[in-house]
């Protein structure tokens, strides 16, 4: 039994520092800060595919009574719509909005070069061009997508970002696009890549 433990320690030793750094970079975000700056925004998921880092505010999970029901309701809505948006991405759609009941959902994917300057897709992506399905943990899909959409670019020279937002249904689409720009700018500045300029 001790030899198995020793083998496991040796194999996991390389990951210890990595996980330590990742745990320090993980910051719990509460939605209170964003409620003031982004009226009507209920929740968002921002994904930097360059660093494979996901940022989302906490839903203030509670295991008690009505709060638990409301939290679970929001989680179900968010993940169901995220799955729907990724279905659209699999069809080749990189910007989508949808209204369901009292909520307005939006999905944005964009690409930049190493300086943060937006890149126009060179070759349109279509359903079936990449065999791996998209999703939160599908890094291979995004690597294949970048190779397909930017065949003339060097590997690693194109960065990919995603933003999924959930707003109350009364929010105008114009504000949703404004919120997208503001959130993307905030996360870009927080990433520490200040030597790169961001133009949306």
PDB file of C-alpha atoms in Angstrom:
ATOM      1  CA  UNK A   1       0.000   0.000   0.000  1.00  0.00           C
ATOM      2  CA  UNK A   2       2.811   2.431   0.806  1.00  0.00           C
ATOM      3  CA  UNK A   3       4.403   1.860  -2.591  1.00  0.00           C
ATOM      4  CA  UNK A   4       1.147   2.941  -4.253  1.00  0.00           C
ATOM      5  CA  UNK A   5       1.080   6.075  -2.088  1.00  0.00           C
ATOM      6  CA  UNK A   6       4.695   6.844  -2.959  1.00  0.00           C
ATOM      7  CA  UNK A   7       4.013   6.395  -6.683  1.00  0.00           C
ATOM      8  CA  UNK A   8       0.969   8.671  -6.427  1.00  0.00           C
ATOM      9  CA  UNK A   9       3.010  11.329  -4.590  1.00  0.00           C
ATOM     10  CA  UNK A  10       5.710  11.240  -7.245  1.00  0.00           C
ATOM     11  CA  UNK A  11       3.182  11.505 -10.085  1.00  0.00           C
ATOM     12  CA  UNK A  12       1.213  14.324  -8.420  1.00  0.00           C
ATOM     13  CA  UNK A  13       4.253  16.306  -7.259  1.00  0.00           C
ATOM     14  CA  UNK A  14       4.496  18.149 -10.589  1.00  0.00           C
ATOM     15  CA  UNK A  15       0.905  19.340 -10.267  1.00  0.00           C
ATOM     16  CA  UNK A  16       1.251  20.621  -6.688  1.00  0.00           C
ATOM     17  CA  UNK A  17       2.709  24.011  -7.636  1.00  0.00           C
ATOM     18  CA  UNK A  18       0.307  24.407 -10.550  1.00  0.00           C
ATOM     19  CA  UNK A  19      -2.734  23.773  -8.354  1.00  0.00           C
ATOM     20  CA  UNK A  20      -1.358  26.077  -5.675  1.00  0.00           C
ATOM     21  CA  UNK A  21      -1.054  28.962  -8.149  1.00  0.00           C
ATOM     22  CA  UNK A  22      -4.501  28.229  -9.625  1.00  0.00           C
ATOM     23  CA  UNK A  23      -6.100  28.249  -6.176  1.00  0.00           C
ATOM     24  CA  UNK A  24      -4.529  31.629  -5.406  1.00  0.00           C
ATOM     25  CA  UNK A  25      -5.749  33.125  -8.695  1.00  0.00           C
ATOM     26  CA  UNK A  26      -9.312  31.892  -8.098  1.00  0.00           C
ATOM     27  CA  UNK A  27     -11.178  34.806  -6.593  1.00  0.00           C
ATOM     28  CA  UNK A  28     -14.759  34.445  -5.445  1.00  0.00           C
ATOM     29  CA  UNK A  29     -16.768  37.190  -7.094  1.00  0.00           C
ATOM     30  CA  UNK A  30     -20.071  38.353  -5.769  1.00  0.00           C
ATOM     31  CA  UNK A  31     -22.695  39.817  -8.017  1.00  0.00           C
ATOM     32  CA  UNK A  32     -23.241  42.880  -5.810  1.00  0.00           C
ATOM     33  CA  UNK A  33     -20.378  44.779  -7.495  1.00  0.00           C
ATOM     34  CA  UNK A  34     -21.831  44.054 -10.914  1.00  0.00           C
ATOM     35  CA  UNK A  35     -25.436  44.882 -10.049  1.00  0.00           C
ATOM     36  CA  UNK A  36     -24.531  48.564  -9.741  1.00  0.00           C
ATOM     37  CA  UNK A  37     -22.260  48.777 -12.792  1.00  0.00           C
ATOM     38  CA  UNK A  38     -24.442  46.659 -15.100  1.00  0.00           C
ATOM     39  CA  UNK A  39     -28.149  47.250 -14.437  1.00  0.00           C
ATOM     40  CA  UNK A  40     -30.280  44.291 -15.471  1.00  0.00           C
ATOM     41  CA  UNK A  41     -27.377  41.834 -15.564  1.00  0.00           C
ATOM     42  CA  UNK A  42     -28.297  38.714 -13.593  1.00  0.00           C
ATOM     43  CA  UNK A  43     -25.268  36.520 -14.291  1.00  0.00           C
ATOM     44  CA  UNK A  44     -22.356  36.093 -16.691  1.00  0.00           C
ATOM     45  CA  UNK A  45     -19.671  33.586 -17.596  1.00  0.00           C
ATOM     46  CA  UNK A  46     -16.474  34.980 -19.139  1.00  0.00           C
ATOM     47  CA  UNK A  47     -13.942  32.526 -20.547  1.00  0.00           C
ATOM     48  CA  UNK A  48     -10.433  33.412 -21.644  1.00  0.00           C
ATOM     49  CA  UNK A  49      -9.479  30.491 -23.907  1.00  0.00           C
ATOM     50  CA  UNK A  50      -5.871  31.704 -24.015  1.00  0.00           C
ATOM     51  CA  UNK A  51      -5.398  30.921 -20.327  1.00  0.00           C
ATOM     52  CA  UNK A  52      -8.422  28.594 -19.999  1.00  0.00           C
ATOM     53  CA  UNK A  53      -9.700  30.727 -17.137  1.00  0.00           C
ATOM     54  CA  UNK A  54     -13.405  31.020 -16.383  1.00  0.00           C
ATOM     55  CA  UNK A  55     -14.755  34.006 -14.442  1.00  0.00           C
ATOM     56  CA  UNK A  56     -18.291  34.142 -13.061  1.00  0.00           C
ATOM     57  CA  UNK A  57     -19.887  35.765 -10.026  1.00  0.00           C
ATOM     58  CA  UNK A  58     -21.017  33.575  -7.161  1.00  0.00           C
ATOM     59  CA  UNK A  59     -24.704  32.811  -6.987  1.00  0.00           C
ATOM     60  CA  UNK A  60     -24.566  33.018  -3.166  1.00  0.00           C
ATOM     61  CA  UNK A  61     -25.553  29.407  -2.776  1.00  0.00           C
ATOM     62  CA  UNK A  62     -27.644  28.625   0.262  1.00  0.00           C
ATOM     63  CA  UNK A  63     -28.975  25.237   1.355  1.00  0.00           C
ATOM     64  CA  UNK A  64     -31.924  26.707   3.184  1.00  0.00           C
ATOM     65  CA  UNK A  65     -35.540  27.029   2.102  1.00  0.00           C
ATOM     66  CA  UNK A  66     -36.628  29.467  -0.595  1.00  0.00           C
ATOM     67  CA  UNK A  67     -33.111  30.810  -1.227  1.00  0.00           C
ATOM     68  CA  UNK A  68     -31.990  27.326  -2.229  1.00  0.00           C
ATOM     69  CA  UNK A  69     -34.931  27.010  -4.647  1.00  0.00           C
ATOM     70  CA  UNK A  70     -34.171  30.391  -6.268  1.00  0.00           C
ATOM     71  CA  UNK A  71     -30.474  29.578  -6.555  1.00  0.00           C
ATOM     72  CA  UNK A  72     -31.215  26.192  -8.094  1.00  0.00           C
ATOM     73  CA  UNK A  73     -33.701  27.803 -10.501  1.00  0.00           C
ATOM     74  CA  UNK A  74     -31.053  30.296 -11.681  1.00  0.00           C
ATOM     75  CA  UNK A  75     -28.402  27.585 -11.999  1.00  0.00           C
ATOM     76  CA  UNK A  76     -30.754  25.448 -14.098  1.00  0.00           C
ATOM     77  CA  UNK A  77     -31.637  28.405 -16.347  1.00  0.00           C
ATOM     78  CA  UNK A  78     -27.985  29.373 -16.795  1.00  0.00           C
ATOM     79  CA  UNK A  79     -26.749  25.872 -17.640  1.00  0.00           C
ATOM     80  CA  UNK A  80     -29.679  25.068 -19.926  1.00  0.00           C
ATOM     81  CA  UNK A  81     -29.099  28.262 -21.890  1.00  0.00           C
ATOM     82  CA  UNK A  82     -25.330  27.676 -21.918  1.00  0.00           C
ATOM     83  CA  UNK A  83     -25.924  24.254 -23.491  1.00  0.00           C
ATOM     84  CA  UNK A  84     -28.243  25.859 -26.065  1.00  0.00           C
ATOM     85  CA  UNK A  85     -25.647  28.547 -26.871  1.00  0.00           C
ATOM     86  CA  UNK A  86     -22.943  25.917 -27.337  1.00  0.00           C
ATOM     87  CA  UNK A  87     -25.296  24.104 -29.689  1.00  0.00           C
ATOM     88  CA  UNK A  88     -25.456  27.313 -31.727  1.00  0.00           C
ATOM     89  CA  UNK A  89     -21.659  27.560 -31.654  1.00  0.00           C
ATOM     90  CA  UNK A  90     -21.454  23.999 -32.996  1.00  0.00           C
ATOM     91  CA  UNK A  91     -23.567  25.248 -35.935  1.00  0.00           C
ATOM     92  CA  UNK A  92     -21.069  28.058 -36.606  1.00  0.00           C
ATOM     93  CA  UNK A  93     -22.810  30.928 -34.765  1.00  0.00           C
ATOM     94  CA  UNK A  94     -20.442  33.145 -32.737  1.00  0.00           C
ATOM     95  CA  UNK A  95     -22.954  35.795 -31.567  1.00  0.00           C
ATOM     96  CA  UNK A  96     -26.446  34.885 -30.400  1.00  0.00           C
ATOM     97  CA  UNK A  97     -29.214  36.379 -28.284  1.00  0.00           C
ATOM     98  CA  UNK A  98     -32.380  34.693 -27.109  1.00  0.00           C
ATOM     99  CA  UNK A  99     -35.268  35.617 -24.881  1.00  0.00           C
ATOM    100  CA  UNK A 100     -36.916  32.981 -22.729  1.00  0.00           C
ATOM    101  CA  UNK A 101     -39.601  33.990 -20.292  1.00  0.00           C
ATOM    102  CA  UNK A 102     -38.355  36.762 -18.015  1.00  0.00           C
ATOM    103  CA  UNK A 103     -34.736  36.544 -19.155  1.00  0.00           C
ATOM    104  CA  UNK A 104     -32.621  37.617 -22.101  1.00  0.00           C
ATOM    105  CA  UNK A 105     -29.557  35.476 -22.845  1.00  0.00           C
ATOM    106  CA  UNK A 106     -26.591  36.384 -25.012  1.00  0.00           C
ATOM    107  CA  UNK A 107     -23.458  34.657 -26.236  1.00  0.00           C
ATOM    108  CA  UNK A 108     -20.393  36.298 -27.754  1.00  0.00           C
ATOM    109  CA  UNK A 109     -17.191  34.762 -29.055  1.00  0.00           C
ATOM    110  CA  UNK A 110     -14.405  36.906 -30.471  1.00  0.00           C
ATOM    111  CA  UNK A 111     -10.794  36.523 -31.500  1.00  0.00           C
ATOM    112  CA  UNK A 112      -7.788  38.798 -31.070  1.00  0.00           C
ATOM    113  CA  UNK A 113      -4.150  38.733 -32.086  1.00  0.00           C
ATOM    114  CA  UNK A 114      -1.321  38.721 -29.528  1.00  0.00           C
ATOM    115  CA  UNK A 115      -1.646  42.517 -29.147  1.00  0.00           C
ATOM    116  CA  UNK A 116      -5.355  42.361 -28.299  1.00  0.00           C
ATOM    117  CA  UNK A 117      -6.482  43.700 -31.680  1.00  0.00           C
ATOM    118  CA  UNK A 118      -9.682  41.985 -32.909  1.00  0.00           C
ATOM    119  CA  UNK A 119      -9.265  39.573 -35.798  1.00  0.00           C
ATOM    120  CA  UNK A 120     -11.843  38.914 -38.479  1.00  0.00           C
ATOM    121  CA  UNK A 121     -12.388  35.228 -39.197  1.00  0.00           C
ATOM    122  CA  UNK A 122     -10.492  34.264 -42.361  1.00  0.00           C
ATOM    123  CA  UNK A 123     -12.451  31.098 -43.109  1.00  0.00           C
ATOM    124  CA  UNK A 124     -16.027  30.705 -41.885  1.00  0.00           C
ATOM    125  CA  UNK A 125     -16.689  27.858 -39.513  1.00  0.00           C
ATOM    126  CA  UNK A 126     -19.584  25.559 -40.329  1.00  0.00           C
ATOM    127  CA  UNK A 127     -21.221  22.708 -38.492  1.00  0.00           C
ATOM    128  CA  UNK A 128     -19.142  19.572 -38.745  1.00  0.00           C
ATOM    129  CA  UNK A 129     -15.827  21.345 -39.446  1.00  0.00           C
ATOM    130  CA  UNK A 130     -14.602  20.370 -35.974  1.00  0.00           C
ATOM    131  CA  UNK A 131     -15.468  16.903 -34.681  1.00  0.00           C
ATOM    132  CA  UNK A 132     -15.157  17.757 -30.969  1.00  0.00           C
ATOM    133  CA  UNK A 133     -18.226  19.439 -29.386  1.00  0.00           C
ATOM    134  CA  UNK A 134     -17.842  22.889 -27.774  1.00  0.00           C
ATOM    135  CA  UNK A 135     -18.263  23.408 -24.055  1.00  0.00           C
ATOM    136  CA  UNK A 136     -16.797  24.871 -20.906  1.00  0.00           C
ATOM    137  CA  UNK A 137     -14.088  22.179 -20.682  1.00  0.00           C
ATOM    138  CA  UNK A 138     -13.466  21.613 -24.408  1.00  0.00           C
ATOM    139  CA  UNK A 139     -10.065  23.156 -25.001  1.00  0.00           C
ATOM    140  CA  UNK A 140      -9.451  20.941 -28.035  1.00  0.00           C
ATOM    141  CA  UNK A 141     -12.563  22.297 -29.760  1.00  0.00           C
ATOM    142  CA  UNK A 142     -11.268  25.869 -29.518  1.00  0.00           C
ATOM    143  CA  UNK A 143      -7.778  24.923 -30.715  1.00  0.00           C
ATOM    144  CA  UNK A 144      -9.308  23.184 -33.737  1.00  0.00           C
ATOM    145  CA  UNK A 145     -11.685  26.103 -34.288  1.00  0.00           C
ATOM    146  CA  UNK A 146      -8.807  28.614 -34.340  1.00  0.00           C
ATOM    147  CA  UNK A 147      -6.817  26.448 -36.761  1.00  0.00           C
ATOM    148  CA  UNK A 148      -9.862  26.165 -39.043  1.00  0.00           C
ATOM    149  CA  UNK A 149     -10.912  29.845 -38.914  1.00  0.00           C
ATOM    150  CA  UNK A 150      -7.352  31.206 -39.158  1.00  0.00           C
ATOM    151  CA  UNK A 151      -5.465  28.764 -41.408  1.00  0.00           C
ATOM    152  CA  UNK A 152      -2.790  31.347 -42.323  1.00  0.00           C
ATOM    153  CA  UNK A 153      -1.906  32.263 -38.729  1.00  0.00           C
ATOM    154  CA  UNK A 154       0.814  30.726 -36.599  1.00  0.00           C
ATOM    155  CA  UNK A 155      -0.396  28.452 -33.776  1.00  0.00           C
ATOM    156  CA  UNK A 156      -0.828  30.474 -30.590  1.00  0.00           C
ATOM    157  CA  UNK A 157      -1.027  33.825 -32.371  1.00  0.00           C
ATOM    158  CA  UNK A 158      -4.842  34.007 -32.149  1.00  0.00           C
ATOM    159  CA  UNK A 159      -6.637  34.326 -28.809  1.00  0.00           C
ATOM    160  CA  UNK A 160     -10.256  33.332 -28.238  1.00  0.00           C
ATOM    161  CA  UNK A 161     -12.697  34.755 -25.676  1.00  0.00           C
ATOM    162  CA  UNK A 162     -16.299  33.933 -24.779  1.00  0.00           C
ATOM    163  CA  UNK A 163     -18.933  35.794 -22.801  1.00  0.00           C
ATOM    164  CA  UNK A 164     -22.318  34.367 -21.844  1.00  0.00           C
ATOM    165  CA  UNK A 165     -24.709  36.802 -20.142  1.00  0.00           C
ATOM    166  CA  UNK A 166     -28.131  36.543 -18.548  1.00  0.00           C
ATOM    167  CA  UNK A 167     -30.154  39.770 -18.256  1.00  0.00           C
ATOM    168  CA  UNK A 168     -33.671  40.472 -17.099  1.00  0.00           C
ATOM    169  CA  UNK A 169     -35.975  40.414 -20.118  1.00  0.00           C
ATOM    170  CA  UNK A 170     -36.654  44.160 -20.081  1.00  0.00           C
ATOM    171  CA  UNK A 171     -33.046  45.085 -20.910  1.00  0.00           C
ATOM    172  CA  UNK A 172     -32.597  46.503 -24.401  1.00  0.00           C
ATOM    173  CA  UNK A 173     -30.212  44.653 -26.750  1.00  0.00           C
ATOM    174  CA  UNK A 174     -28.190  47.883 -27.087  1.00  0.00           C
ATOM    175  CA  UNK A 175     -27.359  47.712 -23.355  1.00  0.00           C
ATOM    176  CA  UNK A 176     -26.438  44.039 -23.660  1.00  0.00           C
ATOM    177  CA  UNK A 177     -23.840  44.899 -26.313  1.00  0.00           C
ATOM    178  CA  UNK A 178     -22.572  47.781 -24.158  1.00  0.00           C
ATOM    179  CA  UNK A 179     -22.288  45.454 -21.153  1.00  0.00           C
ATOM    180  CA  UNK A 180     -20.326  43.013 -23.316  1.00  0.00           C
ATOM    181  CA  UNK A 181     -17.794  45.702 -24.204  1.00  0.00           C
ATOM    182  CA  UNK A 182     -17.486  46.940 -20.632  1.00  0.00           C
ATOM    183  CA  UNK A 183     -17.108  43.463 -19.117  1.00  0.00           C
ATOM    184  CA  UNK A 184     -14.580  42.394 -21.754  1.00  0.00           C
ATOM    185  CA  UNK A 185     -12.542  45.535 -21.077  1.00  0.00           C
ATOM    186  CA  UNK A 186     -12.618  44.987 -17.305  1.00  0.00           C
ATOM    187  CA  UNK A 187     -11.470  41.389 -17.595  1.00  0.00           C
ATOM    188  CA  UNK A 188      -8.808  42.281 -20.126  1.00  0.00           C
ATOM    189  CA  UNK A 189      -7.408  44.933 -17.781  1.00  0.00           C
ATOM    190  CA  UNK A 190      -7.616  42.558 -14.804  1.00  0.00           C
ATOM    191  CA  UNK A 191      -5.715  39.856 -16.711  1.00  0.00           C
ATOM    192  CA  UNK A 192      -2.468  41.790 -16.417  1.00  0.00           C
ATOM    193  CA  UNK A 193      -1.978  42.027 -20.175  1.00  0.00           C
ATOM    194  CA  UNK A 194      -1.772  45.801 -19.983  1.00  0.00           C
ATOM    195  CA  UNK A 195       0.864  45.992 -22.700  1.00  0.00           C
ATOM    196  CA  UNK A 196      -1.819  44.903 -25.159  1.00  0.00           C
ATOM    197  CA  UNK A 197      -4.541  47.255 -26.295  1.00  0.00           C
ATOM    198  CA  UNK A 198      -8.137  46.086 -26.532  1.00  0.00           C
ATOM    199  CA  UNK A 199     -10.370  47.338 -29.304  1.00  0.00           C
ATOM    200  CA  UNK A 200     -13.874  45.929 -29.519  1.00  0.00           C
TER     201      UNK A 200
END
